[in-house]
């Protein structure tokens, strides 16, 4: 039987050794090569892999397929982050960038992401073109190509994407302001591929999980509160940490903690970024956010006179606007955020640097800056539940959502529903709950926002009870 290869919300992902195999990587690489040759008479590709098991093997497999088609290949020696590959794709003028990463998925997964020549996600229509070119079979003899010979004749070129990324951080941020601020900072790489970026810049910073561990100690490297308990405990035990940054497996998503060990979700991070860039730096531009983001963002945009647009979930739906229009910020609930002045790509470390620079230059604590945001949009809390339920029940719930079966969740009456990508139910007192199947994992996601955490959890509990009964 031929494995079907489909690109989801952000690339193709599959379990290593199951359908994520040398054979199937060869097939995806073949489709990529065929597409790239349609784009240019002198095609080129930038490729890198993350920290996962056998990353180099899978990268070398793909490289051999590209070389077989006469494509020039730039590759990173050792693991790199997704933003590094995206920057490299733009820097070297390549037709496409390839990152072998499963991002935040559990350790058993591998993945294959496609990046455009502008330094961000390849747009959905182009991804479909690549997918349509993936063959059912590929001649295994292709894998006998000598990489040493390709290096010798200049068809395969090693590049230092990590150093280039670190140099960009140096050029774009006031590192001295951060160092001289006496802020006590921490960084948790979750064993991901961003683990070495900050060490040369801030050697005295506290570092957690910044060593190579392909199994991530069994933890899915997604920077959300339930996965960052060790970081939370470290902050509370230390007692002097002002802010802590966490990034996911390929370092394109951000997690953030305040000095009391409280998790700060992406909605708050997006609001902080907009507030800093507009009020403190005098910047402007459109704001593009995914459907699962808080309505508070639209309220902030209205306050500052910024145009705001809501799009489908998946950063590929945001990137196109950042390339074509004057966009200040593009962001997702999942922690993927990009800002003006950088590549149109999610970048967890870059966003963390902006927050730290904001704290250093304003001389204010993270908590004080969040209070400034609350003065504009009002206080709120947010949480997300991932329901691991069987496929039949998941489909039944989605069908019920489509048929407007849910008019209330426990005591919470539904006032209106939006269906841009999933189902967002607006409840009294500016609360809301959203139901959507994940595009990267076999789970049903339930998101909720309310004025305080107790209310959020009450909404989530009532929603789960309603939809699973």
Short mmCIF file of C-alpha atoms in Angstrom, two decimals:
data_model
loop_
_atom_site.label_atom_id
_atom_site.label_comp_id
_atom_site.label_asym_id
_atom_site.label_seq_id
_atom_site.Cartn_x
_atom_site.Cartn_y
_atom_site.Cartn_z
CA UNK A 1 0.00 0.00 0.00
CA UNK A 2 1.24 3.49 -0.88
CA UNK A 3 1.30 5.96 2.02
CA UNK A 4 -0.67 9.09 1.27
CA UNK A 5 1.36 12.22 1.98
CA UNK A 6 -0.66 15.33 2.83
CA UNK A 7 0.56 18.70 4.03
CA UNK A 8 -1.49 19.94 6.99
CA UNK A 9 -1.63 23.27 8.81
CA UNK A 10 2.16 23.50 8.78
CA UNK A 11 3.90 20.87 6.70
CA UNK A 12 3.78 17.09 6.46
CA UNK A 13 4.14 15.26 9.76
CA UNK A 14 4.18 11.54 10.52
CA UNK A 15 5.52 9.04 13.04
CA UNK A 16 9.18 8.16 12.50
CA UNK A 17 9.53 4.58 11.26
CA UNK A 18 5.84 4.34 10.44
CA UNK A 19 5.17 6.60 7.47
CA UNK A 20 8.03 9.00 8.16
CA UNK A 21 10.66 6.89 6.42
CA UNK A 22 13.59 7.26 4.03
CA UNK A 23 11.33 6.01 1.24
CA UNK A 24 8.63 8.62 1.87
CA UNK A 25 11.13 11.43 2.47
CA UNK A 26 12.52 10.54 -0.96
CA UNK A 27 9.05 10.85 -2.47
CA UNK A 28 8.38 14.25 -0.88
CA UNK A 29 11.84 15.45 -1.91
CA UNK A 30 11.11 14.29 -5.48
CA UNK A 31 7.90 16.37 -5.56
CA UNK A 32 9.84 19.34 -4.18
CA UNK A 33 12.59 18.95 -6.77
CA UNK A 34 10.12 18.74 -9.65
CA UNK A 35 8.37 21.89 -8.42
CA UNK A 36 11.61 23.84 -7.95
CA UNK A 37 12.71 23.00 -11.49
CA UNK A 38 9.50 24.57 -12.76
CA UNK A 39 10.42 27.82 -11.00
CA UNK A 40 13.94 28.37 -12.32
CA UNK A 41 16.50 27.30 -14.89
CA UNK A 42 19.13 27.42 -12.14
CA UNK A 43 17.19 26.05 -9.16
CA UNK A 44 18.48 25.99 -5.60
CA UNK A 45 17.27 24.79 -2.21
CA UNK A 46 18.26 25.58 1.38
CA UNK A 47 17.76 22.68 3.81
CA UNK A 48 18.21 22.01 7.51
CA UNK A 49 16.94 19.63 10.15
CA UNK A 50 15.90 19.93 13.78
CA UNK A 51 17.02 17.97 16.86
CA UNK A 52 14.90 14.89 16.28
CA UNK A 53 16.00 11.31 15.80
CA UNK A 54 17.90 10.64 12.57
CA UNK A 55 17.53 14.21 11.32
CA UNK A 56 20.79 14.07 9.40
CA UNK A 57 19.85 10.78 7.70
CA UNK A 58 16.57 12.21 6.47
CA UNK A 59 18.26 15.46 5.37
CA UNK A 60 20.91 13.60 3.40
CA UNK A 61 18.18 11.49 1.78
CA UNK A 62 16.40 14.63 0.57
CA UNK A 63 19.67 16.23 -0.56
CA UNK A 64 20.50 13.23 -2.77
CA UNK A 65 17.13 13.49 -4.48
CA UNK A 66 17.65 17.21 -5.13
CA UNK A 67 21.16 16.62 -6.47
CA UNK A 68 19.83 13.96 -8.81
CA UNK A 69 17.80 16.73 -10.47
CA UNK A 70 20.80 19.03 -10.82
CA UNK A 71 19.62 21.39 -8.08
CA UNK A 72 22.18 23.39 -6.10
CA UNK A 73 21.75 22.70 -2.38
CA UNK A 74 22.77 24.79 0.63
CA UNK A 75 22.70 22.76 3.84
CA UNK A 76 23.27 23.36 7.54
CA UNK A 77 25.69 21.01 9.28
CA UNK A 78 23.94 20.17 12.55
CA UNK A 79 20.47 21.06 13.79
CA UNK A 80 18.95 24.46 13.09
CA UNK A 81 15.69 26.25 13.80
CA UNK A 82 12.93 26.98 11.31
CA UNK A 83 13.60 30.77 11.37
CA UNK A 84 17.24 30.06 10.54
CA UNK A 85 16.28 28.12 7.42
CA UNK A 86 13.73 30.77 6.43
CA UNK A 87 16.36 33.51 6.76
CA UNK A 88 18.84 31.40 4.80
CA UNK A 89 16.35 30.79 2.00
CA UNK A 90 15.97 34.53 1.54
CA UNK A 91 19.69 35.26 2.01
CA UNK A 92 20.83 32.79 -0.65
CA UNK A 93 18.04 33.59 -3.07
CA UNK A 94 16.93 29.95 -3.10
CA UNK A 95 13.70 28.88 -4.77
CA UNK A 96 12.58 27.05 -1.67
CA UNK A 97 13.65 26.23 1.88
CA UNK A 98 13.09 22.85 3.50
CA UNK A 99 13.07 22.23 7.26
CA UNK A 100 12.93 18.64 8.42
CA UNK A 101 11.01 19.24 11.63
CA UNK A 102 7.85 18.18 13.39
CA UNK A 103 7.91 21.44 15.36
CA UNK A 104 5.96 20.99 18.62
CA UNK A 105 4.67 17.47 17.92
CA UNK A 106 5.60 14.57 20.24
CA UNK A 107 9.14 13.13 19.94
CA UNK A 108 7.99 10.18 17.84
CA UNK A 109 7.13 12.49 14.92
CA UNK A 110 9.17 13.78 12.03
CA UNK A 111 8.15 16.50 9.61
CA UNK A 112 8.85 18.39 6.38
CA UNK A 113 8.15 22.12 6.11
CA UNK A 114 8.39 24.25 2.98
CA UNK A 115 9.65 27.85 2.99
CA UNK A 116 9.36 30.46 0.28
CA UNK A 117 12.10 32.60 -1.24
CA UNK A 118 10.85 35.62 0.75
CA UNK A 119 11.80 33.91 4.02
CA UNK A 120 8.44 32.65 5.27
CA UNK A 121 6.00 29.77 4.80
CA UNK A 122 5.27 28.68 1.25
CA UNK A 123 1.72 29.78 0.45
CA UNK A 124 -1.11 27.22 0.39
CA UNK A 125 -1.59 27.14 -3.39
CA UNK A 126 2.14 26.52 -3.92
CA UNK A 127 2.19 23.81 -1.26
CA UNK A 128 -0.64 22.09 -3.12
CA UNK A 129 1.40 22.25 -6.32
CA UNK A 130 4.29 20.47 -4.58
CA UNK A 131 1.97 17.89 -3.06
CA UNK A 132 0.45 17.15 -6.46
CA UNK A 133 3.93 16.33 -7.82
CA UNK A 134 4.80 13.74 -5.15
CA UNK A 135 5.15 10.39 -6.94
CA UNK A 136 4.03 7.01 -5.65
CA UNK A 137 7.51 5.57 -6.12
CA UNK A 138 11.10 6.73 -6.60
CA UNK A 139 14.12 4.84 -7.88
CA UNK A 140 16.14 3.85 -4.80
CA UNK A 141 19.39 4.04 -6.78
CA UNK A 142 19.20 7.83 -6.42
CA UNK A 143 20.34 7.36 -2.83
CA UNK A 144 23.72 6.09 -4.05
CA UNK A 145 24.76 9.62 -5.06
CA UNK A 146 28.02 10.73 -3.39
CA UNK A 147 27.63 13.81 -1.21
CA UNK A 148 31.42 14.19 -1.05
CA UNK A 149 31.58 14.50 -4.84
CA UNK A 150 28.75 17.06 -4.80
CA UNK A 151 30.62 19.14 -2.21
CA UNK A 152 33.82 18.92 -4.25
CA UNK A 153 32.19 20.21 -7.44
CA UNK A 154 30.20 22.98 -5.69
CA UNK A 155 26.70 21.56 -6.08
CA UNK A 156 26.37 21.00 -2.32
CA UNK A 157 27.42 23.91 -0.11
CA UNK A 158 27.61 23.97 3.68
CA UNK A 159 26.32 27.20 5.27
CA UNK A 160 26.33 28.41 8.88
CA UNK A 161 22.69 29.39 9.33
CA UNK A 162 22.93 29.62 13.12
CA UNK A 163 25.78 32.15 13.14
CA UNK A 164 23.94 34.21 10.51
CA UNK A 165 20.87 34.22 12.74
CA UNK A 166 22.86 35.26 15.83
CA UNK A 167 24.44 38.09 13.82
CA UNK A 168 20.95 39.28 12.83
CA UNK A 169 19.91 39.35 16.51
CA UNK A 170 23.00 41.44 17.30
CA UNK A 171 22.15 43.89 14.52
CA UNK A 172 18.48 44.31 15.40
CA UNK A 173 18.36 44.51 19.19
CA UNK A 174 19.88 46.74 21.84
CA UNK A 175 21.70 43.95 23.65
CA UNK A 176 23.60 46.38 25.85
CA UNK A 177 20.33 47.85 27.14
CA UNK A 178 19.16 44.37 28.10
CA UNK A 179 22.49 43.46 29.72
CA UNK A 180 22.75 46.77 31.61
CA UNK A 181 19.15 46.60 32.85
CA UNK A 182 20.07 44.02 35.49
CA UNK A 183 17.07 41.96 34.40
CA UNK A 184 17.35 38.39 35.67
CA UNK A 185 16.24 36.29 32.71
CA UNK A 186 15.81 32.61 31.90
CA UNK A 187 15.48 30.58 28.72
CA UNK A 188 13.99 27.10 28.25
CA UNK A 189 14.69 25.64 24.79
CA UNK A 190 12.65 22.48 25.52
CA UNK A 191 15.63 20.58 24.02
CA UNK A 192 14.76 22.28 20.72
CA UNK A 193 16.92 23.63 17.93
CA UNK A 194 17.08 27.19 19.30
CA UNK A 195 19.09 26.01 22.31
CA UNK A 196 22.44 27.56 21.30
CA UNK A 197 21.36 31.00 20.08
CA UNK A 198 21.31 32.98 23.32
CA UNK A 199 24.32 31.43 25.07
CA UNK A 200 26.97 33.59 23.32
CA UNK A 201 24.79 36.70 23.69
CA UNK A 202 23.84 36.29 27.35
CA UNK A 203 26.32 33.86 28.94
CA UNK A 204 25.07 34.60 32.48
CA UNK A 205 21.41 33.87 31.74
CA UNK A 206 19.70 30.86 33.32
CA UNK A 207 19.34 28.01 30.79
CA UNK A 208 17.01 25.02 31.02
CA UNK A 209 16.83 22.07 28.63
CA UNK A 210 19.47 23.61 26.37
CA UNK A 211 21.25 20.40 25.47
CA UNK A 212 20.72 17.91 22.68
CA UNK A 213 18.12 15.26 23.55
CA UNK A 214 16.37 13.84 20.45
CA UNK A 215 13.67 12.25 22.63
CA UNK A 216 12.91 15.55 24.44
CA UNK A 217 12.75 13.36 27.59
CA UNK A 218 9.40 12.14 26.35
CA UNK A 219 7.80 15.60 26.39
CA UNK A 220 6.18 17.16 23.33
CA UNK A 221 8.21 20.38 22.86
CA UNK A 222 5.24 22.76 22.72
CA UNK A 223 5.73 25.87 24.91
CA UNK A 224 2.42 25.81 26.79
CA UNK A 225 1.91 25.80 30.55
CA UNK A 226 1.27 22.07 31.01
CA UNK A 227 4.59 21.27 29.28
CA UNK A 228 6.69 23.84 31.15
CA UNK A 229 6.25 22.74 34.75
CA UNK A 230 10.01 22.51 35.34
CA UNK A 231 10.47 26.10 34.17
CA UNK A 232 7.57 27.24 36.34
CA UNK A 233 9.03 25.46 39.37
CA UNK A 234 12.48 26.92 38.68
CA UNK A 235 11.09 30.49 38.59
CA UNK A 236 9.15 30.01 41.82
CA UNK A 237 12.07 28.37 43.60
CA UNK A 238 14.62 30.98 42.45
CA UNK A 239 12.38 33.91 43.36
CA UNK A 240 14.42 36.50 41.44
CA UNK A 241 13.63 35.76 37.77
CA UNK A 242 12.04 38.79 36.05
CA UNK A 243 10.91 36.95 32.91
CA UNK A 244 11.50 33.62 31.21
CA UNK A 245 11.29 32.71 27.54
CA UNK A 246 10.53 29.25 26.17
CA UNK A 247 10.59 28.07 22.57
CA UNK A 248 9.33 24.93 20.86
CA UNK A 249 11.15 22.13 19.03
CA UNK A 250 12.06 24.26 16.00
CA UNK A 251 12.09 27.60 17.88
CA UNK A 252 9.36 29.31 15.88
CA UNK A 253 6.85 29.43 18.76
CA UNK A 254 7.10 31.41 21.98
CA UNK A 255 6.13 30.72 25.57
CA UNK A 256 6.57 33.38 28.26
CA UNK A 257 6.58 33.49 32.07
CA UNK A 258 6.45 36.35 34.55
CA UNK A 259 8.29 36.69 37.85
CA UNK A 260 5.67 34.82 39.90
CA UNK A 261 5.91 31.77 37.67
CA UNK A 262 2.68 32.55 35.84
CA UNK A 263 2.34 31.55 32.19
CA UNK A 264 1.65 34.44 29.79
CA UNK A 265 -0.31 33.27 26.77
CA UNK A 266 0.18 34.35 23.16
CA UNK A 267 -2.79 36.74 23.20
CA UNK A 268 -1.06 38.78 25.91
CA UNK A 269 2.27 38.57 24.05
CA UNK A 270 0.67 39.85 20.84
CA UNK A 271 -0.92 42.73 22.75
CA UNK A 272 2.41 43.59 24.43
CA UNK A 273 4.19 43.59 21.07
CA UNK A 274 1.61 45.86 19.43
CA UNK A 275 1.65 48.22 22.44
CA UNK A 276 5.46 48.46 22.39
CA UNK A 277 5.85 48.89 18.66
CA UNK A 278 3.12 51.51 18.32
CA UNK A 279 3.27 53.53 21.55
CA UNK A 280 6.98 53.27 22.35
CA UNK A 281 8.55 52.88 18.89
CA UNK A 282 6.11 54.87 16.75
CA UNK A 283 5.54 52.03 14.29
CA UNK A 284 2.38 51.34 12.32
CA UNK A 285 0.84 48.80 9.96
CA UNK A 286 -1.91 46.23 9.65
CA UNK A 287 -2.37 43.44 12.22
CA UNK A 288 -3.25 39.95 10.94
CA UNK A 289 -4.27 37.30 13.45
CA UNK A 290 -5.61 33.76 13.24
CA UNK A 291 -9.22 32.92 14.09
CA UNK A 292 -8.31 31.41 17.47
CA UNK A 293 -6.87 34.71 18.75
CA UNK A 294 -8.55 36.92 21.32
CA UNK A 295 -11.00 39.66 20.25
CA UNK A 296 -8.97 41.88 22.61
CA UNK A 297 -6.45 42.23 19.77
CA UNK A 298 -9.07 43.91 17.56
CA UNK A 299 -9.85 46.20 20.52
CA UNK A 300 -6.16 47.16 20.82
CA UNK A 301 -6.00 47.84 17.08
CA UNK A 302 -9.07 50.05 17.28
CA UNK A 303 -7.44 51.98 20.13
CA UNK A 304 -4.33 52.65 18.03
CA UNK A 305 -6.14 53.15 14.73
CA UNK A 306 -4.66 50.03 13.13
CA UNK A 307 -6.42 47.92 10.54
CA UNK A 308 -7.06 44.38 11.79
CA UNK A 309 -7.85 41.24 9.81
CA UNK A 310 -8.75 37.72 10.99
CA UNK A 311 -7.64 34.75 8.87
CA UNK A 312 -7.69 30.95 8.96
CA UNK A 313 -5.40 29.11 11.36
CA UNK A 314 -1.92 28.34 10.05
CA UNK A 315 0.82 30.92 9.59
CA UNK A 316 0.81 30.28 5.85
CA UNK A 317 -2.47 32.25 5.80
CA UNK A 318 -0.71 35.22 7.42
CA UNK A 319 2.61 35.21 5.55
CA UNK A 320 1.13 36.28 2.21
CA UNK A 321 -0.20 39.50 3.74
CA UNK A 322 3.18 40.23 5.32
CA UNK A 323 4.86 39.96 1.93
CA UNK A 324 2.32 42.02 -0.03
CA UNK A 325 1.15 44.63 2.49
CA UNK A 326 2.41 46.89 5.29
CA UNK A 327 1.90 44.53 8.22
CA UNK A 328 3.03 45.39 11.73
CA UNK A 329 2.35 41.98 13.25
CA UNK A 330 1.01 38.59 12.26
CA UNK A 331 0.18 36.12 15.01
CA UNK A 332 -1.47 32.92 16.16
CA UNK A 333 -2.82 31.58 19.45
CA UNK A 334 -0.28 28.76 19.26
CA UNK A 335 2.65 31.11 19.91
CA UNK A 336 3.66 31.71 16.30
CA UNK A 337 4.21 35.45 15.86
CA UNK A 338 6.08 37.61 13.32
CA UNK A 339 6.70 41.34 13.32
CA UNK A 340 7.67 44.12 10.94
CA UNK A 341 11.38 44.50 10.26
CA UNK A 342 12.07 40.77 10.33
CA UNK A 343 11.28 37.95 7.90
CA UNK A 344 7.57 37.08 7.51
CA UNK A 345 8.06 34.04 9.69
CA UNK A 346 7.15 32.91 13.19
CA UNK A 347 10.15 33.30 15.46
CA UNK A 348 9.99 32.55 19.19
CA UNK A 349 13.45 33.87 20.09
CA UNK A 350 12.96 37.08 18.10
CA UNK A 351 9.64 37.79 19.82
CA UNK A 352 11.20 37.10 23.21
CA UNK A 353 13.99 39.55 22.43
CA UNK A 354 11.43 42.26 21.63
CA UNK A 355 9.71 41.69 25.00
CA UNK A 356 13.01 41.78 26.88
CA UNK A 357 14.06 44.94 25.06
CA UNK A 358 10.66 46.46 25.94
CA UNK A 359 11.25 45.70 29.62
CA UNK A 360 14.84 46.96 29.56
CA UNK A 361 14.13 50.24 27.74
CA UNK A 362 10.96 51.08 29.65
CA UNK A 363 12.46 50.14 32.99
CA UNK A 364 9.16 48.45 33.84
CA UNK A 365 8.35 44.94 34.95
CA UNK A 366 6.49 42.55 32.67
CA UNK A 367 3.55 42.74 35.06
CA UNK A 368 3.44 46.55 34.84
CA UNK A 369 3.50 46.41 31.05
CA UNK A 370 0.63 43.92 31.06
CA UNK A 371 -1.28 46.34 33.29
CA UNK A 372 -0.75 49.01 30.62
CA UNK A 373 -2.32 46.63 28.10
CA UNK A 374 -5.26 45.96 30.46
CA UNK A 375 -5.90 49.70 30.71
CA UNK A 376 -6.63 49.64 26.99
CA UNK A 377 -8.43 46.30 26.45
CA UNK A 378 -9.51 45.15 29.92
CA UNK A 379 -8.20 42.24 31.97
CA UNK A 380 -8.71 38.67 30.75
CA UNK A 381 -7.42 35.12 31.01
CA UNK A 382 -7.20 32.31 28.46
CA UNK A 383 -6.67 28.55 28.43
CA UNK A 384 -6.80 25.73 25.90
CA UNK A 385 -7.73 22.08 26.39
CA UNK A 386 -6.66 19.33 23.99
CA UNK A 387 -9.19 16.51 24.03
CA UNK A 388 -7.78 13.13 23.03
CA UNK A 389 -11.01 11.49 21.91
CA UNK A 390 -11.79 8.86 19.31
CA UNK A 391 -12.33 9.92 15.72
CA UNK A 392 -16.03 9.00 15.67
CA UNK A 393 -16.84 11.27 18.62
CA UNK A 394 -14.67 14.05 17.20
CA UNK A 395 -16.57 13.96 13.90
CA UNK A 396 -19.89 13.86 15.75
CA UNK A 397 -18.95 17.02 17.67
CA UNK A 398 -17.90 18.81 14.48
CA UNK A 399 -21.16 17.81 12.80
CA UNK A 400 -23.11 19.12 15.80
CA UNK A 401 -21.21 22.42 15.55
CA UNK A 402 -22.05 22.70 11.85
CA UNK A 403 -25.72 22.00 12.57
CA UNK A 404 -25.94 24.61 15.36
CA UNK A 405 -26.79 21.98 17.96
CA UNK A 406 -24.97 23.80 20.76
CA UNK A 407 -26.98 26.79 22.00
CA UNK A 408 -25.42 26.74 25.46
CA UNK A 409 -22.62 25.08 27.39
CA UNK A 410 -23.97 24.46 30.86
CA UNK A 411 -25.04 27.83 32.22
CA UNK A 412 -23.26 29.72 29.44
CA UNK A 413 -25.69 30.82 26.73
CA UNK A 414 -24.34 31.24 23.19
CA UNK A 415 -24.92 34.78 21.89
CA UNK A 416 -23.40 34.35 18.42
CA UNK A 417 -21.16 31.99 16.44
CA UNK A 418 -18.34 32.59 13.96
CA UNK A 419 -17.03 29.87 11.65
CA UNK A 420 -13.96 31.22 9.82
CA UNK A 421 -11.90 28.17 10.80
CA UNK A 422 -13.52 26.10 13.51
CA UNK A 423 -16.42 27.26 15.66
CA UNK A 424 -16.13 30.26 17.98
CA UNK A 425 -19.07 30.64 20.36
CA UNK A 426 -19.44 34.07 21.97
CA UNK A 427 -20.79 33.98 25.53
CA UNK A 428 -21.93 36.70 27.98
CA UNK A 429 -19.47 39.18 29.57
CA UNK A 430 -17.02 39.18 26.62
CA UNK A 431 -16.27 35.49 27.16
CA UNK A 432 -15.95 32.95 24.36
CA UNK A 433 -15.20 29.30 23.70
CA UNK A 434 -13.93 27.77 20.46
CA UNK A 435 -13.96 24.19 19.15
CA UNK A 436 -11.64 23.04 16.36
CA UNK A 437 -9.86 19.85 15.33
CA UNK A 438 -6.08 20.23 15.26
CA UNK A 439 -4.42 20.45 11.86
CA UNK A 440 -1.18 18.90 13.17
CA UNK A 441 -2.24 16.34 15.80
CA UNK A 442 -5.12 13.84 16.34
CA UNK A 443 -6.87 15.97 18.99
CA UNK A 444 -9.87 18.26 19.35
CA UNK A 445 -8.88 21.66 20.66
CA UNK A 446 -11.16 23.68 22.94
CA UNK A 447 -10.16 27.29 23.65
CA UNK A 448 -11.76 29.68 26.17
CA UNK A 449 -11.38 33.27 27.35
CA UNK A 450 -13.02 35.06 30.29
CA UNK A 451 -12.29 37.74 32.86
CA UNK A 452 -10.49 35.37 35.27
CA UNK A 453 -9.00 31.89 35.29
CA UNK A 454 -11.74 30.31 37.41
CA UNK A 455 -14.33 31.40 34.85
CA UNK A 456 -12.19 30.15 31.96
CA UNK A 457 -11.89 26.72 33.54
CA UNK A 458 -15.59 26.66 34.33
CA UNK A 459 -16.36 27.36 30.65
CA UNK A 460 -13.94 24.65 29.49
CA UNK A 461 -15.44 22.12 31.91
CA UNK A 462 -19.00 22.96 30.87
CA UNK A 463 -18.08 22.78 27.18
CA UNK A 464 -16.35 19.41 27.50
CA UNK A 465 -19.32 18.02 29.45
CA UNK A 466 -21.75 19.25 26.79
CA UNK A 467 -19.93 18.01 23.72
CA UNK A 468 -18.82 14.60 25.05
CA UNK A 469 -22.03 13.45 26.77
#
